[in-house]
Coordinates of C-alpha atoms and ligand atoms in Angstrom, one line a residue:
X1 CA -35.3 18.2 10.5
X2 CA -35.8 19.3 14.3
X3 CA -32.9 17.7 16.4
X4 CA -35.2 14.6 18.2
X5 CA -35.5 12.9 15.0
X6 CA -32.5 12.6 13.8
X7 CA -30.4 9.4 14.2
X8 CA -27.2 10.3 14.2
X9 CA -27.1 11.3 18.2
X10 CA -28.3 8.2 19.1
X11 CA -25.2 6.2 16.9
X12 CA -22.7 8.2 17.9
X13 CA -24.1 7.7 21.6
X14 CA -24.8 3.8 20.9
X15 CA -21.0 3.5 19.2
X16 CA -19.2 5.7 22.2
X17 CA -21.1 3.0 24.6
X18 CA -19.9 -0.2 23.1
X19 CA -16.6 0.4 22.0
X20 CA -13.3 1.3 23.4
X21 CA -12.4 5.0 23.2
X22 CA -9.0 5.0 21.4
X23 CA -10.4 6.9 18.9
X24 CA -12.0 10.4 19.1
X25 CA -14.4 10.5 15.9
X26 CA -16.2 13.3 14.7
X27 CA -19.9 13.0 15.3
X28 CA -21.0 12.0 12.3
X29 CA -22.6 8.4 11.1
X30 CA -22.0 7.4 7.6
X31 CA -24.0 4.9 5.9
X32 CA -23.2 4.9 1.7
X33 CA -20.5 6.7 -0.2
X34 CA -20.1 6.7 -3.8
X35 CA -16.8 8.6 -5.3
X36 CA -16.0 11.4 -2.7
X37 CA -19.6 11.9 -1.1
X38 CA -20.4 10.0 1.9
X39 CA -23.8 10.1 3.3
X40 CA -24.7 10.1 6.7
X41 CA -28.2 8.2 8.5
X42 CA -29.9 11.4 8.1
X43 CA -29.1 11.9 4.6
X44 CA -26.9 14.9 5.1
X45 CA -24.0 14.4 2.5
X46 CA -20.2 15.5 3.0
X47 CA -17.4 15.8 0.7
X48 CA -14.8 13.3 2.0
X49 CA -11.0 14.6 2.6
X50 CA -9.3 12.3 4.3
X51 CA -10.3 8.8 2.0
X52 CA -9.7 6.9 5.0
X53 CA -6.1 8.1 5.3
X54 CA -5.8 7.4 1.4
X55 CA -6.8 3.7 1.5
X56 CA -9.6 5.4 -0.2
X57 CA -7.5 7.1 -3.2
X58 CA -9.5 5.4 -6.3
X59 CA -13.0 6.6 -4.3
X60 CA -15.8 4.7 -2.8
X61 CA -16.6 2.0 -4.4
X62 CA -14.9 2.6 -7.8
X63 CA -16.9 0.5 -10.4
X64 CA -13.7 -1.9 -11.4
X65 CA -13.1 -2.5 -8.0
X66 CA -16.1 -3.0 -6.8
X67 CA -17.2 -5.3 -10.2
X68 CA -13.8 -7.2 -8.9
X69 CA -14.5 -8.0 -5.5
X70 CA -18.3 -9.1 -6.6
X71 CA -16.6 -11.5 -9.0
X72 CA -14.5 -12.7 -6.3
X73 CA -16.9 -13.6 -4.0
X74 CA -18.9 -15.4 -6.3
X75 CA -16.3 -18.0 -6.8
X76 CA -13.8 -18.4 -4.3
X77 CA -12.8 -16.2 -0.8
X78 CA -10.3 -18.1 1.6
X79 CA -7.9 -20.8 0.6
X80 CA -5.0 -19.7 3.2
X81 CA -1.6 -19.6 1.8
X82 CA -1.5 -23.7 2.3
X83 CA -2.6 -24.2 -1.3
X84 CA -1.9 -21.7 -3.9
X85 CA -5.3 -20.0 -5.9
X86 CA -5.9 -18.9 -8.8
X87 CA -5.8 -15.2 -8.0
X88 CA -2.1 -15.1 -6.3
X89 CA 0.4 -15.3 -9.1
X90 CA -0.8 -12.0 -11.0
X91 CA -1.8 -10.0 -8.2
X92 CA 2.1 -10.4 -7.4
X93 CA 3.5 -10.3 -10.5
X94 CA 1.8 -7.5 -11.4
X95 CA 2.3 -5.8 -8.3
X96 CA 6.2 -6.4 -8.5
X97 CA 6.2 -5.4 -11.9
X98 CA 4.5 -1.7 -10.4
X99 CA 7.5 -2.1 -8.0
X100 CA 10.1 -2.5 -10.4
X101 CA 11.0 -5.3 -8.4
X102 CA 11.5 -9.3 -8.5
X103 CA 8.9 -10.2 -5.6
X104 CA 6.3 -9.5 -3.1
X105 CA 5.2 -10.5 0.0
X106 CA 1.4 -10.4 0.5
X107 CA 0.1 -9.5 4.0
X108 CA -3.0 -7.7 5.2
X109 CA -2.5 -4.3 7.2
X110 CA -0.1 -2.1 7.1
X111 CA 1.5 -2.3 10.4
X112 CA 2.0 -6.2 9.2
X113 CA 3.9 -4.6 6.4
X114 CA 6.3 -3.1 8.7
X115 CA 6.6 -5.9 10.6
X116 CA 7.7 -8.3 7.7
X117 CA 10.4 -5.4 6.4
X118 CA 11.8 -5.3 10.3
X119 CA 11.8 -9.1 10.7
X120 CA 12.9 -9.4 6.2
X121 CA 15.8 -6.7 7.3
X122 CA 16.9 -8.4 10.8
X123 CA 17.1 -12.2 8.6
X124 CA 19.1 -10.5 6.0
X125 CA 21.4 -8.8 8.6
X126 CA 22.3 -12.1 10.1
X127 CA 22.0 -14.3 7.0
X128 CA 23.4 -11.7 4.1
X129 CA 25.5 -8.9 5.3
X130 CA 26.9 -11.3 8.1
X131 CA 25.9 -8.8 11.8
X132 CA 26.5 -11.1 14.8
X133 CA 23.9 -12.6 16.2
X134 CA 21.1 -10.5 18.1
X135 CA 22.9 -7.3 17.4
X136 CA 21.0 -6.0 14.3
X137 CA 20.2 -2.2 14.4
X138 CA 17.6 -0.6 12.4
X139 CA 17.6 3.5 12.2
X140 CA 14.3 5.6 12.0
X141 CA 13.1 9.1 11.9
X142 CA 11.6 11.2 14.6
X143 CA 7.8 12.1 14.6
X144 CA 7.7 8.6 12.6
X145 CA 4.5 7.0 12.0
X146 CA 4.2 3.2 11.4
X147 CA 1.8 1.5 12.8
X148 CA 0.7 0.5 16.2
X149 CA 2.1 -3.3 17.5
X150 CA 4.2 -3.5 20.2
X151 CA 7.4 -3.4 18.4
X152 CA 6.4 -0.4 15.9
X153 CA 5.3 1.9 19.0
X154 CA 8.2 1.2 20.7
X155 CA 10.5 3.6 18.2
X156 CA 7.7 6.1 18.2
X157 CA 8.6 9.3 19.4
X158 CA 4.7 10.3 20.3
X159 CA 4.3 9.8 24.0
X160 CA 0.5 9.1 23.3
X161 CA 1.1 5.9 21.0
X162 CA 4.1 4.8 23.1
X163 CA 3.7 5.4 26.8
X164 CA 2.9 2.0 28.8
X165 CA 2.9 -0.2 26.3
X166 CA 6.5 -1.4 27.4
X167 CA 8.7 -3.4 27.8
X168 CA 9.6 -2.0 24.5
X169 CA 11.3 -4.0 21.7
X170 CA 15.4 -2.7 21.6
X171 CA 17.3 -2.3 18.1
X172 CA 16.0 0.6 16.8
X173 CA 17.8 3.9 16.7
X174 CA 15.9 7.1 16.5
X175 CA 17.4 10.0 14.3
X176 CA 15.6 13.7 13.3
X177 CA 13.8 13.5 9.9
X178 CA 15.1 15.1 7.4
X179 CA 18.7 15.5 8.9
X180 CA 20.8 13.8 6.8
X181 CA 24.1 14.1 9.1
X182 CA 22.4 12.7 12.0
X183 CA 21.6 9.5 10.0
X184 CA 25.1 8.8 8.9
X185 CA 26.3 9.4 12.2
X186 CA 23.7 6.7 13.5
X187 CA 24.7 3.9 11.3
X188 CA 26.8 1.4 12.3
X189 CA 28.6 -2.1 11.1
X190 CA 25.7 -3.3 13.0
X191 CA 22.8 -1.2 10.7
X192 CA 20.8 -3.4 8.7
X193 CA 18.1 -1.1 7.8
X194 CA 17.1 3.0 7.4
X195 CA 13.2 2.3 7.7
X196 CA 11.6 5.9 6.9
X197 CA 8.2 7.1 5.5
X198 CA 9.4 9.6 1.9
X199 CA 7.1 12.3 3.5
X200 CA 5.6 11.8 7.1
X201 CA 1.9 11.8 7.0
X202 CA 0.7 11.2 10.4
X203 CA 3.1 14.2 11.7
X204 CA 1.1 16.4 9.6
X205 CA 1.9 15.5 5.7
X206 CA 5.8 17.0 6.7
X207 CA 7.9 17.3 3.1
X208 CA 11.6 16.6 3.5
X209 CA 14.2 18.7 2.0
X210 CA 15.1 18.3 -1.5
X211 CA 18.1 15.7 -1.2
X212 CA 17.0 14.0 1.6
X213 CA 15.9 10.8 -0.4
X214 CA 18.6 10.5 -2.4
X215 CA 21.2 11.8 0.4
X216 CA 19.9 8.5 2.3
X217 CA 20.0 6.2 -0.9
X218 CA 23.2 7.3 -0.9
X219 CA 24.4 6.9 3.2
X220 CA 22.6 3.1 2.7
X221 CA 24.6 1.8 -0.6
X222 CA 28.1 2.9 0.7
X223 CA 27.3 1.1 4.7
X224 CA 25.9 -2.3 2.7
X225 CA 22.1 -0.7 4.6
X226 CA 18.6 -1.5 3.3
X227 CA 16.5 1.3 2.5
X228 CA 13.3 0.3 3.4
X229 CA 10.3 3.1 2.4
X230 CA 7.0 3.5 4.1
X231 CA 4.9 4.0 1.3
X232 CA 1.7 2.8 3.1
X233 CA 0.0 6.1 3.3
X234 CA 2.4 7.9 0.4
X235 CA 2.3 5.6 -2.1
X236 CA -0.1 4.3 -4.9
X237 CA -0.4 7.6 -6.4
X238 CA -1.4 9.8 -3.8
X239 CA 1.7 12.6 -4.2
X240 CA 1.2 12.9 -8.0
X241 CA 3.3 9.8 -8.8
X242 CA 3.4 6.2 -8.0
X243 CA 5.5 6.8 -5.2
X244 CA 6.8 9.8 -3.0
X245 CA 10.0 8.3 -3.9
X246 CA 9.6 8.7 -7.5
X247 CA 10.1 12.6 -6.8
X248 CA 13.5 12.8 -6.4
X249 CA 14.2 9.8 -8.4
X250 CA 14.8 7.3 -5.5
X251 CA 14.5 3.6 -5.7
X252 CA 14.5 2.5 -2.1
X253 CA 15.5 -1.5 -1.4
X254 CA 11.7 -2.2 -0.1
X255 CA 8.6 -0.9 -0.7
X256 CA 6.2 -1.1 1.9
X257 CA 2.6 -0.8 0.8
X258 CA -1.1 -0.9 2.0
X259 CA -4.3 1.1 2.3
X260 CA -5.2 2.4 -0.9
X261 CA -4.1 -1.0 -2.2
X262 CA -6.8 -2.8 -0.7
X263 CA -8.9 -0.3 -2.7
X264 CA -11.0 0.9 0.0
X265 CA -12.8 -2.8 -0.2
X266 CA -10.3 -5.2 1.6
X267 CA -7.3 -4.6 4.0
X268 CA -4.2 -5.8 1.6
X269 CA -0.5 -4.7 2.2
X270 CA 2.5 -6.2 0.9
X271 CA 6.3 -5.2 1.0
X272 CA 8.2 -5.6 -2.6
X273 CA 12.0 -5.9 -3.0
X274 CA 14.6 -8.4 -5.1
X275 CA 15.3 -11.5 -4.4
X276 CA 18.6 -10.9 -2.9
X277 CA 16.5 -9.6 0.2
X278 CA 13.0 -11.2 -0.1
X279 CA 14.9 -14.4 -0.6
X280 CA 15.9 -15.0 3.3
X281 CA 12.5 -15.8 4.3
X282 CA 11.8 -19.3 3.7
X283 CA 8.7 -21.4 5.0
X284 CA 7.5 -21.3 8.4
X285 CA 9.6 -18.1 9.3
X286 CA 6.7 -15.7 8.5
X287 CA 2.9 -15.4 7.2
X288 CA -0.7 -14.7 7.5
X289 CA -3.5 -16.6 7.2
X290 CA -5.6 -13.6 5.5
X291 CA -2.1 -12.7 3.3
X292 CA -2.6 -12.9 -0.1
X293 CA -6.7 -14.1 0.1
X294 CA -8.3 -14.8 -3.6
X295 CA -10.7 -11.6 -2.6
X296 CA -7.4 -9.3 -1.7
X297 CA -5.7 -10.3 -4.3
X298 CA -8.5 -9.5 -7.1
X299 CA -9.2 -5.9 -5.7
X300 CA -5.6 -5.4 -5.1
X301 CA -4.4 -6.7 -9.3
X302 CA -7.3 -4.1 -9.9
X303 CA -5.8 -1.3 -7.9
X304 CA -2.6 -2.1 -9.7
X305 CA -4.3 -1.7 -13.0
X306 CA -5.8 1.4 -12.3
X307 CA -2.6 2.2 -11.3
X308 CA -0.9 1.2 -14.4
X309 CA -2.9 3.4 -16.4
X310 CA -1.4 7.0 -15.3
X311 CA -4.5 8.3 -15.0
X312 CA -4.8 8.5 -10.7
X313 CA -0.8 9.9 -10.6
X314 CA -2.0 12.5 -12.9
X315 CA -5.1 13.5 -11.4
X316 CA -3.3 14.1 -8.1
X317 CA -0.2 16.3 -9.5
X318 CA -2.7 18.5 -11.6
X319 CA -5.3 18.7 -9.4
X320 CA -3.1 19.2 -6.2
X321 CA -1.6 22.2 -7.8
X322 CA -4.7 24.0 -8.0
X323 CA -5.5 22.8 -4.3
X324 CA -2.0 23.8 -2.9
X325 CA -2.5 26.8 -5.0
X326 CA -6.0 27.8 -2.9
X327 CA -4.6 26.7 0.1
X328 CA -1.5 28.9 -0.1
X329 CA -3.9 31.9 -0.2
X330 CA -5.3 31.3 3.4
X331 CA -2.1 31.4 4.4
X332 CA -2.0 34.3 7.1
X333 CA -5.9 34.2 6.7
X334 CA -6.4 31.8 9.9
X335 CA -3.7 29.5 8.4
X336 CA 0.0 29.5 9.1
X337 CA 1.6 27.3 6.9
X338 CA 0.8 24.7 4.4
X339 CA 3.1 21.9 3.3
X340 CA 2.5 18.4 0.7
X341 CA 3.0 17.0 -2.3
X342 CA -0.3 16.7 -5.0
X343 CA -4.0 15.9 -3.2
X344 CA -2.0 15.6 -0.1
X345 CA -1.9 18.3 2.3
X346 CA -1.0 18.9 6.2
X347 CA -2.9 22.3 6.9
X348 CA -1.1 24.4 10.7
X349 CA -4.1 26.4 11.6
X350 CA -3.5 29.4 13.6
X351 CA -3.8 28.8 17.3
X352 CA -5.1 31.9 18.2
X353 CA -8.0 31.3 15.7
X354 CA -9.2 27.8 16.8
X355 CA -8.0 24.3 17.2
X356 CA -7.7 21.6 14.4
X357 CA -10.7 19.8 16.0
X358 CA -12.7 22.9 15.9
X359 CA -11.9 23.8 12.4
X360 CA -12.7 20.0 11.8
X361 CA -16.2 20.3 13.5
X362 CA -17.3 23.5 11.8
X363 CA -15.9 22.2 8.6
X364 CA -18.3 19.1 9.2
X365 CA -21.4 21.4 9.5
X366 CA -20.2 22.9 5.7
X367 CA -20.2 19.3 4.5
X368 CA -16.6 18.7 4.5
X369 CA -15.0 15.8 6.0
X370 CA -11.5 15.9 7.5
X371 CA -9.4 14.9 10.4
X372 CA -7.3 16.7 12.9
X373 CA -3.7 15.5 14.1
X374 CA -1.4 17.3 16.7
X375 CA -3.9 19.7 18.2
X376 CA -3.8 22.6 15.3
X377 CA -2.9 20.4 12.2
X378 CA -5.5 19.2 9.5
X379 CA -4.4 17.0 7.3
X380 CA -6.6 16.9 3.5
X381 CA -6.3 13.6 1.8
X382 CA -8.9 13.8 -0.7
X383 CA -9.9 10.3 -3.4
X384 CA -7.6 11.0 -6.5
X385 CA -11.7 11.4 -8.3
X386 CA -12.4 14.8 -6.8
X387 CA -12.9 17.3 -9.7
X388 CA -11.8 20.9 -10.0
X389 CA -14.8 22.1 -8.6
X390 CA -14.9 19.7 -5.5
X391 CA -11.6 21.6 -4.6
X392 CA -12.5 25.2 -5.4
X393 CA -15.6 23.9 -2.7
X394 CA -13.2 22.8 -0.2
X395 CA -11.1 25.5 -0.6
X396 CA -14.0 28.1 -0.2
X397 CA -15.4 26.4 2.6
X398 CA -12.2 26.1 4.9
X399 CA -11.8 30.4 3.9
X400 CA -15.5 30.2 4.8
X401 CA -14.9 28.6 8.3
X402 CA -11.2 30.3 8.8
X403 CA -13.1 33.7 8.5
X404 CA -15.4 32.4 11.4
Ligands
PLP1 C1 3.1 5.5 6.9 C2 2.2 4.4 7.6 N1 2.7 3.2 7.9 C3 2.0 2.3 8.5 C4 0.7 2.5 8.9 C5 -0.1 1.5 9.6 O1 -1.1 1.0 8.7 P1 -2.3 0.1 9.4 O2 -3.2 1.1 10.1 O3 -3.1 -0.4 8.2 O4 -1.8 -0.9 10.2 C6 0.1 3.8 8.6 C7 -1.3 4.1 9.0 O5 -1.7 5.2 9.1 C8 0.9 4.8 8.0 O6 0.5 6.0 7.7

């Protein structure tokens, strides 16, 4: 098609015109999807790696889901968390029961997430382990990623998400990831809370080291500390297990959840934890409107069947073998190093080849869809539904664009 009659200039020009710019998208204009294919306005089609930074794990528009939330809005959307529904009680049990835990909070982002496990942790402080009033402490990792309120950014150690959005909200005590010294060193009699993501996704999928997970299990049960784990972008499958956590056979406190559990339909996030912690929040000291909606909640009891069946967990630890596997031989072929665990990978492309938005750009023109973070890292997130040969595709055409 010659360039002046194609539609997607015009959207992308009509979109940068009417919104504000605190995103940088590629220039591409999606209008269907269906498993990992996305199709743009002018019927080009792209294979999809980043699954909306895995709240896409089960695929666009998986059938179950999808059948679900139809279902749903044929009978009943909205009630608010004033009267209870219909669609509530199993959506959390089941969703606990996933958890290995006694309850669950429903909210609907993730960022909300981490604000219920800051102000949960804070309550319990006061209320369980007895800190003095106001002088609760909460330690987190450098090059964290957890959302974007005003309270999350202000322990962010990236200048972009953080810089004059103050006055910042104090209590939080910033410690390197993956230094297990440095976080016993920063806990205190006032620590009520180690708040870390199991593997960092937004710094660029970064893996700690083996004994980090358990090292800080540890460091929290002998200072009477919550170990609460961001699972919001690792969790629900997308490392090869239900949890990142579940690799090194760690059962943190809290688990924080959303994206993928919304199944690519409905914002949903919840945090899960015993009663011993859930149970300081009592009514009027926290909520949503949208928390726990009959819609969410009959995606989300889907997701948590899927979930229950294996099948996605799998998928992800076979499949990112033989993706890690290709990746690994690029390595010194445009790419310097490649790090993650199953269809989860943060790609450092050699600077002296091109940028991450370049290799993102030419990658779009090959029909692959993926997103740049940092400046020179990519970072591959594909639906746990991508076959074999989807990946020997990618794989082929990031040698393909590598090789210039
Ligand atoms: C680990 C982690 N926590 C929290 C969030 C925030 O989630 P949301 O964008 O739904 O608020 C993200 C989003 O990327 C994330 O990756």
């Amino acid at each position: 098609m010659v360039d002046d009659m194609l539609r997607t200039p015009g959207a992308v020009r009509d979109a940068e015109r009417w919104t504000a710019h605190n995103y940088h998208p590629l220039p591409v204009v999606i209008s269907s999807a269906e498993g990992v294919w996305l199709t743009d306005v002018d019927n080009r089609r792209y294979l999809d790696c980043l699954a909306g930074y895995s709240a896409l794990n089960f695929g666009h528009r998986h059938p179950q889901l999808i059948a679900a939330a139809h279902a749903q809005l044929d009978k009943l959307t909205l009630t608010s968390r004033a009267f209870i529904h219909d669609q509530f009680a199993d959506f959390c049990r089941e969703l606990a029961e996933l958890c290995g835990k006694d309850l669950v909070l429903p909210m609907n982002t993730g960022a909300e997430a981490v604000e219920t496990a800051i102000k949960v942790a804070r309550k319990w402080g006061y209320q369980v382990k007895g800190v003095p009033a106001g002088q609760a402490n909460i330690v987190v990792a450098e090059g964290n990623f957890h959302g974007r309120t005003t309270t999350i950014v202000s322990f962010s150690t990236d200048e972009d998400a953080r810089a004059d959005f103050g006055p910042y909200t104090p209590g939080f005590t910033v410690v390197p990831y993956g230094d297990l010294d440095a976080l016993a060193a920063a806990i205190d009699e006032n620590t009520v809370a180690v708040l870390i993501e199991p593997i960092q996704g937004e710094q660029g999928v970064v893996v700690p080291p083996a004994g980090y997970l358990p090292g800080v299990r540890r460091v929290c049960d002998e200072n009477n500390v919550l170990f609460l784990a961001d699972e919001i972008q690792s969790g629900l499958g997308r490392t090869g297990e239900t949890f990142a956590c579940d690799h090194e056979g760690v059962t943190p406190d809290m688990y924080l959840l959303g994206k993928a559990l919304g199944g690519g339909i409905v914002p949903v996030s919840a945090v899960a934890a015993n009663a011993d912690v859930l149970g300081v929040l009592k009514p009027g000291q926290h909520g949503s409107t949208f928390g726990g909606n009959p819609l969410a909640c009959a995606v989300a009891t889907e997701v948590v069947r899927l979930l229950g069946t294996g099948e996605f967990q799998r998928r992800s630890a076979e499949l990112g073998e033989r993706l890690h596997a290709g990746l690994r031989g690029l390595v010194g072929k445009g790419l310097l190093a490649v790090r993650g665990r199953g269809l989860w990978a943060g790609l450092d492309i050699d600077p002296a080849v091109m940028t991450g938005r370049q290799a993102c750009e030419r990658l779009m023109e090959r029909g692959i869809l993926a997103k740049d973070t940092h400046g020179s890292t990519i970072r591959l997130a594909p639906p746990l539904v991508i076959t074999a040969e989807e990946i020997d595709h990618l794989v082929a055409q990031l040698a393909a664009v590598l090789a210039g």
